[in-house]
Amino acid sequence: MNRLNPAEVKILIVDDDSAVRAGTARLLAKAGYVVSEASSGEAALQAVQDRRPDLILLDRNLPGLDGLEVCRRIKQDPACADLLVVMVSASHVQSDEQAEGLEAGGDGYLSRPLASRELLARVEAFGRLVVLTRSLRLQAEELMTKSATARRVQAASLNLMEDAVQARDRLEAKNRELRHEISERQKAEARLRLNTAALSAAANGIVITDRAGLIEWVNPAFTTLTGYSAAEVLGKNPRELVKSGRHPVEFYRRLWETILAGEVWHGEIINRRKDGSVYTEEMAVTPVRGERDEYTHFIAVKQDITTRKRTETELRTSQQLLRALTNRLQAVREEEATRIAREIHDELGQQLTGLKMDLRWLERGLEELGEPRLSALLEKTVTATELVDATIQTVQRIAAELRPAVLDKLGLVAALRREIAQFQRSSGVICRLTVPELEFRPPAPVGIACFRIYQEAMTNVARHAAATVVEVDLRTPPGGLELEIRDNGRGLPPAGVESGASLGLLGMGERAHALNGEVTVTPRAGGGTVVRLWIPAGGAS
């Protein structure tokens, strides 16, 4: 008797008792069988679909979907025709219960407890039945295949003439296809000539190389750009011709890594013409994939941007000079404002104070005389004194707006407190100021910039925001200074901020840029605007 090879039999053990299931699985796996497990009827049906076992040891009493129903569903599936289902009961059952299992489609019935040797012997018997069933099915399929082959041969013999006629028709159709293919090839060749002519006429230089980088084709624009003729460059590597030595080896390594990975490289490169002159070109290198899905060629499109780069350099220089001029004008304006404020406060303020004292003296003198006829003169003197008081206040306000003395004497924090208090009194807007707990006094340029940017931001709030609350935070995080002004108004139009239409915002940005800082204006969540100033440590230098 032929021995069974256990490895040829896949067994699914279905039992809700994990100990029984695991013990049976270990015993059968040790014997060499391919074993899988399921703990429920639903899991068993899914395992049948996923693993296609040859033999199922199915517990009759499963929770939910019981073993009998599982067996019926398996046997109803035509794809499971060769699958053997052996019902397993935990104890000895009556013959009518066994009959129920067989009527459900079961191929056998086992009752526990079973000795290991008996279980292996029964499983081996079922396994031989599985192998035998499989062998019979294969033989039947082979017989059906041979029968079908014989029928096909017979049909082929009977239809030989018809096949010959069809072969003639196919030959004629093939000839028509061949003529069509020739026509399409001619059209393709015409398109290729047109494309070649277009590339040759392109204003940008175009180079086609093989995978190793050897030049296979160039257009006239390339020869004009480099000074080399087409005959001089064919079969050579571009680095032998135009490499300027202005880029490190790493630059070229990254370029090759990019295109060999199938990606387009785009960038600027400095090259050298045949006459030795250096030029800057903008180049895009595109890899071309061949029929075997490998990159066989590279196409480089080149544009001379030497003039553009020179113009950009000149523009940057002009911008730097303009920024320097702007910074200088701001510094001069601050110096002039300081001088004028000092002169107004010291000279005009002193003169007005002296005039006020004289008027007070004259007022007291007129009161002491007590002459009724001098009452009009006394009233006029009182009015003049009040006018002098108002003028003094105006002078003080103008001097403070030009350059608040508290900024120079007490520092930025004190100046912000004073300005916020005045803004709240004049506008009715609730203002909150948060400053560092420790004593803080930034360098003079930083303090002036922060104060002026604060003033400009608050001017925008008063003119445009229609806000009811403004929050001002002055912070000194590691590495710099940060001033943040938040309002709950209608906010600034994004287009106005992005286009630079606001001269005030431009001025704020220039003040920050002079100290290597930046100003950002963004919408506030819930409505309003956030103006944030950041000046790094050492920005004043």
Coordinates of C-alpha atoms in Angstrom, one line a residue:
M1 CA 0.0 0.0 0.0
N2 CA 1.3 3.4 -1.0
R3 CA 2.2 5.6 2.0
L4 CA 0.6 9.0 2.2
N5 CA 2.7 12.1 2.0
P6 CA 1.1 14.3 4.8
A7 CA 2.6 17.5 3.2
E8 CA 0.2 17.0 0.3
V9 CA -2.9 17.4 2.5
K10 CA -4.1 20.7 3.9
I11 CA -6.2 20.3 7.0
L12 CA -8.5 23.0 8.6
I13 CA -9.4 22.4 12.3
V14 CA -12.6 24.1 13.3
D15 CA -13.3 24.1 17.1
D16 CA -14.3 26.8 19.6
D17 CA -12.3 25.1 22.3
S18 CA -8.9 26.7 21.9
A19 CA -7.1 23.9 23.9
V20 CA -8.6 21.1 21.8
R21 CA -8.0 23.0 18.6
A22 CA -4.4 23.8 19.5
G23 CA -3.6 20.2 20.7
T24 CA -5.1 18.7 17.5
A25 CA -3.2 21.2 15.4
R26 CA 0.1 20.4 17.1
L27 CA -0.4 16.6 16.7
L28 CA -1.2 16.9 13.0
A29 CA 1.5 19.4 12.2
K30 CA 4.0 17.2 13.9
A31 CA 2.9 14.4 11.6
G32 CA 3.7 16.6 8.6
Y33 CA 0.3 17.9 7.6
V34 CA -0.3 21.5 6.6
V35 CA -2.6 22.7 9.3
S36 CA -4.7 25.9 9.8
E37 CA -7.3 26.7 12.5
A38 CA -10.7 28.5 12.9
S39 CA -12.6 29.1 16.1
S40 CA -16.1 29.7 14.7
G41 CA -18.4 28.8 11.8
E42 CA -18.0 32.2 10.2
A43 CA -14.2 32.0 10.4
A44 CA -14.3 28.4 9.0
L45 CA -16.2 29.6 5.9
Q46 CA -13.7 32.5 5.4
A47 CA -10.8 30.1 5.8
V48 CA -12.3 27.8 3.1
Q49 CA -12.4 30.7 0.7
D50 CA -8.9 31.9 1.6
R51 CA -6.8 28.7 2.1
R52 CA -8.8 26.0 0.1
P53 CA -8.1 23.1 2.5
D54 CA -8.4 19.4 1.4
L55 CA -9.9 18.1 4.7
I56 CA -11.9 19.9 7.5
L57 CA -12.2 18.5 11.0
L58 CA -15.5 20.3 11.9
D59 CA -16.8 20.6 15.4
R60 CA -20.6 19.8 15.3
N61 CA -21.5 22.1 18.3
L62 CA -20.2 25.6 17.4
P63 CA -21.6 28.8 18.9
G64 CA -23.6 30.9 16.4
L65 CA -23.3 29.1 13.1
D66 CA -23.2 25.4 14.1
G67 CA -21.2 22.7 12.3
L68 CA -24.2 21.2 10.4
E69 CA -24.9 24.6 8.8
V70 CA -21.3 25.2 8.0
C71 CA -21.1 21.8 6.3
R72 CA -24.2 22.5 4.2
R73 CA -22.8 25.8 3.0
I74 CA -19.5 24.3 2.1
K75 CA -21.0 21.4 0.2
Q76 CA -23.3 23.8 -1.7
D77 CA -20.3 25.5 -3.2
P78 CA -19.3 23.8 -6.5
A79 CA -15.7 25.0 -5.9
C80 CA -15.5 22.8 -2.8
A81 CA -16.5 19.5 -4.6
D82 CA -13.3 17.7 -3.6
L83 CA -13.2 19.0 -0.1
L84 CA -13.8 16.3 2.6
V85 CA -15.7 17.4 5.7
V86 CA -15.5 15.2 8.8
M87 CA -17.9 16.1 11.6
V88 CA -16.4 15.9 15.1
S89 CA -18.5 15.5 18.3
A90 CA -17.2 16.0 21.8
S91 CA -18.8 12.8 23.1
H92 CA -20.4 9.6 21.8
V93 CA -23.5 10.5 19.7
Q94 CA -26.5 8.5 18.6
S95 CA -26.8 7.1 15.1
D96 CA -29.5 9.6 14.1
E97 CA -27.2 12.5 15.0
Q98 CA -24.5 10.9 12.8
A99 CA -27.1 10.6 10.1
E100 CA -27.8 14.3 10.4
G101 CA -24.1 15.1 9.9
L102 CA -24.0 12.8 6.8
E103 CA -27.2 14.3 5.4
A104 CA -25.7 17.8 5.8
G105 CA -23.0 16.6 3.4
G106 CA -20.4 15.3 5.9
D107 CA -18.0 12.7 4.6
G108 CA -17.3 11.1 8.0
Y109 CA -18.0 11.3 11.7
L110 CA -15.6 11.2 14.7
S111 CA -16.4 11.1 18.4
R112 CA -14.1 12.3 21.2
P113 CA -12.2 11.3 23.1
L114 CA -9.8 9.8 20.5
A115 CA -6.3 8.5 21.2
S116 CA -3.6 10.3 19.3
R117 CA -2.7 7.1 17.3
E118 CA -6.4 6.5 16.4
L119 CA -6.8 10.2 15.3
L120 CA -3.7 10.0 13.1
A121 CA -4.8 6.8 11.6
R122 CA -8.3 8.1 10.8
V123 CA -6.8 11.4 9.4
E124 CA -4.4 9.3 7.3
A125 CA -7.3 7.3 5.9
F126 CA -9.2 10.5 5.0
G127 CA -6.0 11.9 3.6
R128 CA -5.5 8.9 1.3
L129 CA -9.1 9.4 0.2
V130 CA -8.3 13.1 -0.5
V131 CA -5.3 12.1 -2.6
L132 CA -7.3 9.4 -4.4
T133 CA -10.2 11.8 -5.1
R134 CA -7.7 14.4 -6.4
S135 CA -6.0 11.7 -8.6
L136 CA -9.3 10.5 -10.0
R137 CA -10.4 14.1 -10.8
L138 CA -7.1 14.8 -12.6
Q139 CA -7.5 11.6 -14.6
A140 CA -11.0 12.5 -15.5
E141 CA -9.9 16.0 -16.6
E142 CA -7.1 14.4 -18.6
L143 CA -9.6 12.0 -20.3
M144 CA -11.9 14.9 -21.0
T145 CA -9.0 16.9 -22.5
K146 CA -8.0 14.0 -24.7
S147 CA -11.6 13.5 -25.8
A148 CA -11.9 17.2 -26.6
T149 CA -8.6 17.1 -28.5
A150 CA -9.9 14.1 -30.5
R151 CA -13.0 16.1 -31.3
R152 CA -11.0 19.1 -32.3
V153 CA -8.8 17.0 -34.6
Q154 CA -11.9 15.5 -36.2
A155 CA -13.5 18.9 -36.6
A156 CA -10.2 20.2 -38.0
S157 CA -10.1 17.4 -40.6
L158 CA -13.7 18.0 -41.6
N159 CA -13.1 21.8 -41.9
L160 CA -9.8 21.7 -43.7
M161 CA -11.2 23.1 -46.9
E162 CA -12.9 25.8 -45.0
D163 CA -9.7 26.7 -43.2
A164 CA -7.9 27.0 -46.5
V165 CA -10.5 29.4 -47.7
Q166 CA -10.2 31.4 -44.4
A167 CA -6.4 31.3 -44.7
R168 CA -6.7 32.9 -48.1
D169 CA -9.0 35.6 -46.7
R170 CA -6.6 36.2 -43.8
L171 CA -3.7 36.5 -46.2
E172 CA -5.6 39.1 -48.2
A173 CA -6.5 40.9 -44.9
K174 CA -2.8 40.7 -43.8
N175 CA -1.8 42.3 -47.1
R176 CA -4.3 45.1 -46.6
E177 CA -2.9 45.6 -43.1
L178 CA 0.7 45.6 -44.4
R179 CA -0.2 48.3 -47.0
H180 CA -1.9 50.3 -44.2
E181 CA 1.2 49.9 -42.0
I182 CA 3.5 51.1 -44.8
S183 CA 1.2 54.1 -45.3
E184 CA 1.3 54.9 -41.5
R185 CA 5.1 54.4 -41.5
Q186 CA 5.4 56.9 -44.3
K187 CA 3.3 59.4 -42.3
A188 CA 5.4 58.8 -39.2
E189 CA 8.5 59.5 -41.2
A190 CA 7.0 62.7 -42.5
R191 CA 6.1 63.7 -38.9
L192 CA 9.6 62.8 -37.8
R193 CA 11.1 65.1 -40.5
L194 CA 8.7 67.8 -39.4
N195 CA 9.7 67.5 -35.8
T196 CA 13.4 67.4 -36.6
A197 CA 12.9 70.6 -38.7
A198 CA 11.0 72.2 -35.7
L199 CA 13.8 71.3 -33.3
S200 CA 16.4 72.6 -35.7
A201 CA 14.6 75.9 -36.0
A202 CA 14.1 76.3 -32.2
A203 CA 15.6 79.4 -30.6
N204 CA 17.0 77.4 -27.6
G205 CA 19.9 75.1 -28.0
I206 CA 19.0 71.5 -28.0
V207 CA 21.3 68.5 -27.4
I208 CA 20.5 64.8 -27.5
T209 CA 22.9 62.4 -25.9
D210 CA 23.0 58.7 -25.3
R211 CA 22.9 57.2 -21.8
A212 CA 26.7 57.7 -21.4
G213 CA 26.3 61.4 -22.2
L214 CA 27.8 61.2 -25.8
I215 CA 26.3 63.7 -28.1
E216 CA 24.2 62.3 -31.0
W217 CA 22.4 65.4 -32.3
V218 CA 22.5 69.1 -31.8
N219 CA 20.5 71.9 -33.4
P220 CA 21.9 75.1 -35.0
A221 CA 21.0 77.2 -31.9
F222 CA 23.5 75.0 -29.9
T223 CA 26.3 75.7 -32.4
T224 CA 25.5 79.4 -32.3
L225 CA 25.5 79.4 -28.5
T226 CA 28.8 77.5 -28.0
G227 CA 30.7 78.3 -31.2
Y228 CA 31.2 74.6 -32.0
S229 CA 30.0 73.1 -35.3
A230 CA 27.9 70.0 -35.3
A231 CA 30.8 67.9 -36.7
E232 CA 33.0 69.0 -33.8
V233 CA 30.6 67.9 -31.0
L234 CA 29.1 64.6 -32.3
G235 CA 30.3 61.6 -30.3
K236 CA 31.8 63.8 -27.6
N237 CA 30.7 64.5 -24.0
P238 CA 29.5 68.1 -23.4
R239 CA 31.8 68.4 -20.4
E240 CA 34.8 68.0 -22.8
L241 CA 33.6 71.0 -24.7
V242 CA 31.8 73.6 -22.5
K243 CA 32.7 72.8 -18.9
S244 CA 33.9 76.0 -17.3
G245 CA 35.3 74.7 -14.0
R246 CA 33.0 77.1 -12.1
H247 CA 31.0 74.3 -10.4
P248 CA 32.2 71.7 -7.9
V249 CA 32.1 68.0 -8.6
E250 CA 29.1 67.6 -6.3
F251 CA 27.1 69.8 -8.6
Y252 CA 27.5 67.5 -11.6
R253 CA 27.1 64.4 -9.4
R254 CA 23.6 65.6 -8.3
L255 CA 22.7 66.4 -11.9
W256 CA 23.5 62.9 -13.0
E257 CA 21.8 61.3 -10.0
T258 CA 18.6 63.2 -10.9
I259 CA 18.4 62.3 -14.6
L260 CA 19.5 58.6 -14.0
A261 CA 16.6 58.4 -11.5
G262 CA 14.2 59.3 -14.3
E263 CA 13.5 62.9 -13.1
V264 CA 13.9 66.1 -15.0
W265 CA 16.9 68.3 -13.9
H266 CA 16.4 72.0 -14.2
G267 CA 18.8 74.7 -13.2
E268 CA 21.4 77.3 -14.1
I269 CA 24.9 76.4 -15.1
I270 CA 28.0 78.4 -16.1
N271 CA 29.7 77.1 -19.3
R272 CA 32.5 78.1 -21.6
R273 CA 32.3 78.8 -25.4
K274 CA 34.8 77.6 -27.9
D275 CA 36.5 81.0 -27.8
G276 CA 36.9 80.8 -24.0
S277 CA 34.2 83.3 -23.1
V278 CA 32.0 82.3 -20.2
Y279 CA 28.2 82.4 -20.3
T280 CA 25.3 81.4 -18.0
E281 CA 22.6 79.2 -19.4
E282 CA 19.3 77.9 -18.0
M283 CA 19.2 74.2 -18.8
A284 CA 16.6 71.4 -18.5
V285 CA 17.7 67.8 -19.0
T286 CA 14.9 65.2 -19.6
P287 CA 15.5 61.4 -19.6
V288 CA 14.0 59.4 -22.5
R289 CA 12.7 55.9 -21.8
G290 CA 13.3 53.2 -24.4
E291 CA 11.3 50.1 -25.4
R292 CA 12.7 48.0 -22.6
D293 CA 11.7 50.5 -19.9
E294 CA 15.2 51.8 -19.4
Y295 CA 16.6 55.3 -20.0
T296 CA 18.5 55.4 -23.3
H297 CA 18.9 59.1 -24.1
F298 CA 18.8 62.5 -22.6
I299 CA 17.5 65.7 -24.1
A300 CA 19.0 69.0 -22.9
V301 CA 17.3 72.3 -23.7
K302 CA 19.6 75.3 -23.2
Q303 CA 18.9 79.1 -23.1
D304 CA 21.6 81.8 -22.7
I305 CA 20.6 83.9 -19.7
T306 CA 23.8 85.8 -19.4
T307 CA 22.2 89.2 -20.1
R308 CA 19.3 88.4 -17.8
K309 CA 21.6 87.4 -14.9
R310 CA 23.6 90.6 -15.4
T311 CA 20.3 92.6 -15.3
E312 CA 19.2 90.8 -12.2
T313 CA 22.5 91.5 -10.5
E314 CA 22.2 95.2 -11.4
L315 CA 18.6 95.2 -10.1
R316 CA 19.7 93.6 -6.8
T317 CA 22.5 96.2 -6.5
S318 CA 20.0 99.0 -7.2
Q319 CA 17.6 97.6 -4.6
Q320 CA 20.4 97.4 -2.1
L321 CA 21.4 101.0 -2.8
L322 CA 17.7 102.0 -2.6
R323 CA 17.3 100.2 0.8
A324 CA 20.5 101.9 2.0
L325 CA 19.2 105.2 0.9
T326 CA 15.8 104.5 2.6
N327 CA 17.5 103.5 5.8
R328 CA 19.6 106.6 5.7
L329 CA 16.6 108.8 5.1
Q330 CA 14.8 107.3 8.0
A331 CA 17.8 107.8 10.2
V332 CA 18.1 111.4 9.1
R333 CA 14.4 111.9 9.6
E334 CA 14.7 110.6 13.1
E335 CA 17.7 112.8 13.8
E336 CA 15.9 115.8 12.4
A337 CA 12.7 115.0 14.3
T338 CA 14.7 114.7 17.5
R339 CA 16.4 118.0 16.9
I340 CA 13.2 119.8 16.0
A341 CA 11.4 118.3 19.0
R342 CA 14.2 119.4 21.3
E343 CA 14.2 122.9 19.9
I344 CA 10.4 123.2 20.1
H345 CA 10.4 121.8 23.6
D346 CA 13.4 123.8 24.9
E347 CA 13.2 127.1 23.1
L348 CA 9.7 127.6 22.0
G349 CA 8.4 125.9 25.1
Q350 CA 10.5 128.2 27.3
Q351 CA 9.4 131.3 25.4
L352 CA 5.8 130.3 25.7
T353 CA 6.3 129.6 29.5
G354 CA 7.9 133.1 29.9
L355 CA 5.0 134.7 28.0
K356 CA 2.5 132.8 30.2
M357 CA 4.3 134.1 33.3
D358 CA 4.2 137.7 32.1
L359 CA 0.5 137.3 31.3
R360 CA -0.1 135.9 34.8
W361 CA 1.8 138.9 36.3
L362 CA -0.2 141.3 34.2
E363 CA -3.5 139.5 35.2
R364 CA -2.7 139.8 38.9
G365 CA -1.8 143.5 38.5
L366 CA -5.0 144.3 36.7
E367 CA -6.9 142.5 39.5
E368 CA -5.2 144.5 42.2
L369 CA -6.0 147.8 40.5
G370 CA -9.7 146.9 40.7
E371 CA -10.6 149.6 38.1
P372 CA -13.9 148.7 36.4
R373 CA -12.7 150.3 33.3
L374 CA -9.9 147.8 33.1
S375 CA -12.2 144.7 33.3
A376 CA -12.2 144.3 29.6
L377 CA -8.4 144.4 29.5
L378 CA -8.3 141.8 32.3
E379 CA -10.7 139.6 30.5
K380 CA -8.6 139.8 27.4
T381 CA -5.5 139.0 29.4
V382 CA -7.2 135.9 30.9
T383 CA -8.1 134.8 27.3
A384 CA -4.6 135.3 26.1
T385 CA -3.3 133.2 29.1
E386 CA -5.7 130.4 28.2
L387 CA -4.5 130.6 24.6
V388 CA -0.9 130.4 25.7
D389 CA -1.8 127.3 27.8
A390 CA -3.4 125.6 24.7
T391 CA -0.4 126.6 22.6
I392 CA 2.0 125.0 25.1
Q393 CA -0.1 121.8 25.1
T394 CA 0.0 121.8 21.3
V395 CA 3.8 122.4 21.3
Q396 CA 4.2 119.5 23.7
R397 CA 2.0 117.3 21.6
I398 CA 3.9 118.2 18.4
A399 CA 7.2 117.6 20.1
A400 CA 6.0 114.2 21.4
E401 CA 4.8 113.1 18.0
L402 CA 8.1 114.1 16.4
R403 CA 10.1 112.3 19.0
P404 CA 8.6 111.3 22.4
A405 CA 11.1 112.2 25.1
V406 CA 10.0 109.3 27.2
L407 CA 11.4 106.9 24.5
D408 CA 14.9 108.3 24.9
K409 CA 14.7 108.8 28.7
L410 CA 12.8 105.8 30.0
G411 CA 12.9 103.4 27.1
L412 CA 10.6 101.4 24.8
V413 CA 8.3 99.9 27.4
A414 CA 7.4 103.3 29.0
A415 CA 6.9 104.9 25.6
L416 CA 4.5 102.1 24.6
R417 CA 2.5 102.5 27.8
R418 CA 2.2 106.2 27.2
E419 CA 1.2 105.9 23.6
I420 CA -1.4 103.1 24.4
A421 CA -2.9 105.2 27.1
Q422 CA -3.3 108.2 24.8
F423 CA -4.7 106.0 22.0
Q424 CA -7.3 104.5 24.3
R425 CA -8.3 108.0 25.5
S426 CA -8.6 109.5 22.0
S427 CA -10.2 106.5 20.2
G428 CA -12.2 104.8 22.9
V429 CA -10.7 101.4 21.8
I430 CA -9.8 99.0 24.7
C431 CA -6.1 98.4 24.6
R432 CA -4.1 95.8 26.5
L433 CA -0.3 95.8 26.7
T434 CA 1.8 92.8 27.8
V435 CA 5.5 93.4 28.3
P436 CA 8.4 91.3 29.8
E437 CA 8.4 91.1 33.6
L438 CA 12.1 91.8 33.8
E439 CA 13.5 95.2 33.1
F440 CA 14.1 95.4 29.4
R441 CA 15.6 98.2 27.3
P442 CA 16.7 97.3 23.7
P443 CA 19.4 99.2 21.7
A444 CA 18.2 102.6 20.5
P445 CA 17.8 101.6 16.8
V446 CA 15.7 98.6 17.8
G447 CA 13.6 100.6 20.2
I448 CA 13.0 103.4 17.6
A449 CA 12.0 100.8 14.9
C450 CA 9.6 99.0 17.3
F451 CA 8.0 102.3 18.4
R452 CA 7.6 103.6 14.8
I453 CA 6.1 100.3 13.6
Y454 CA 3.8 100.3 16.5
Q455 CA 2.7 103.8 15.7
E456 CA 2.0 102.9 12.0
A457 CA 0.1 99.8 13.0
M458 CA -2.1 101.7 15.4
T459 CA -2.7 104.4 12.8
N460 CA -4.0 101.7 10.5
V461 CA -6.2 100.4 13.3
A462 CA -7.7 103.9 13.9
R463 CA -8.2 104.6 10.1
H464 CA -9.3 101.2 8.7
A465 CA -10.0 98.5 11.3
A466 CA -13.1 99.7 13.1
A467 CA -11.8 97.6 16.0
T468 CA -13.0 97.6 19.6
V469 CA -10.1 95.8 21.2
V470 CA -6.3 95.9 20.5
E471 CA -3.8 93.6 22.1
V472 CA -0.1 94.5 22.1
D473 CA 2.5 91.9 23.2
L474 CA 6.2 92.7 23.5
R475 CA 8.2 89.6 24.0
T476 CA 11.9 88.8 24.2
P477 CA 12.2 85.1 23.2
P478 CA 15.7 83.5 22.8
G479 CA 17.4 85.0 19.8
G480 CA 15.6 88.3 19.4
L481 CA 12.7 90.6 20.0
E482 CA 9.0 90.2 18.9
L483 CA 6.2 92.8 18.9
E484 CA 2.7 91.6 18.0
I485 CA -0.3 93.8 17.5
R486 CA -3.7 92.1 17.2
D487 CA -7.1 93.8 16.6
N488 CA -10.6 92.5 16.2
G489 CA -11.6 94.8 13.4
R490 CA -12.6 94.1 9.8
G491 CA -9.0 93.3 8.8
L492 CA -6.9 94.6 5.9
P493 CA -7.7 93.5 2.3
P494 CA -5.3 90.7 1.4
A495 CA -4.8 92.2 -2.1
G496 CA -3.6 95.4 -0.6
V497 CA -1.0 93.6 1.7
E498 CA 0.3 91.3 -1.1
S499 CA 0.6 94.0 -3.7
G500 CA 2.4 96.4 -1.5
A501 CA -0.1 99.2 -2.2
S502 CA 0.1 100.5 1.4
L503 CA 3.1 102.8 1.8
G504 CA 2.7 102.5 5.6
L505 CA 3.2 98.7 5.4
L506 CA 6.1 99.2 3.0
G507 CA 7.7 101.6 5.5
M508 CA 7.2 99.1 8.3
G509 CA 8.9 96.4 6.3
E510 CA 11.8 98.6 5.4
R511 CA 12.4 99.6 9.0
A512 CA 12.5 95.9 10.0
H513 CA 14.7 94.9 7.1
A514 CA 17.3 97.5 8.1
L515 CA 17.7 95.5 11.3
N516 CA 17.7 92.1 9.6
G517 CA 14.1 91.6 10.8
E518 CA 10.7 91.2 9.1
V519 CA 7.2 92.3 9.5
T520 CA 4.2 90.1 8.6
V521 CA 0.6 91.1 8.3
T522 CA -1.9 88.2 8.5
P523 CA -5.6 87.7 9.1
R524 CA -6.6 86.9 12.6
A525 CA -8.8 83.9 13.4
G526 CA -12.3 85.1 14.1
G527 CA -11.7 88.5 12.3
G528 CA -9.2 91.2 12.5
T529 CA -5.5 91.6 11.7
V530 CA -2.2 90.5 13.3
V531 CA 0.9 92.6 12.7
R532 CA 4.0 90.7 13.9
L533 CA 7.5 92.3 14.0
W534 CA 10.6 90.1 14.6
I535 CA 14.1 91.5 15.0
P536 CA 16.9 89.0 15.7
A537 CA 19.5 89.6 18.4
G538 CA 22.3 91.7 17.0
G539 CA 20.0 93.2 14.4
A540 CA 21.0 96.7 15.4
S541 CA 24.5 96.0 14.3

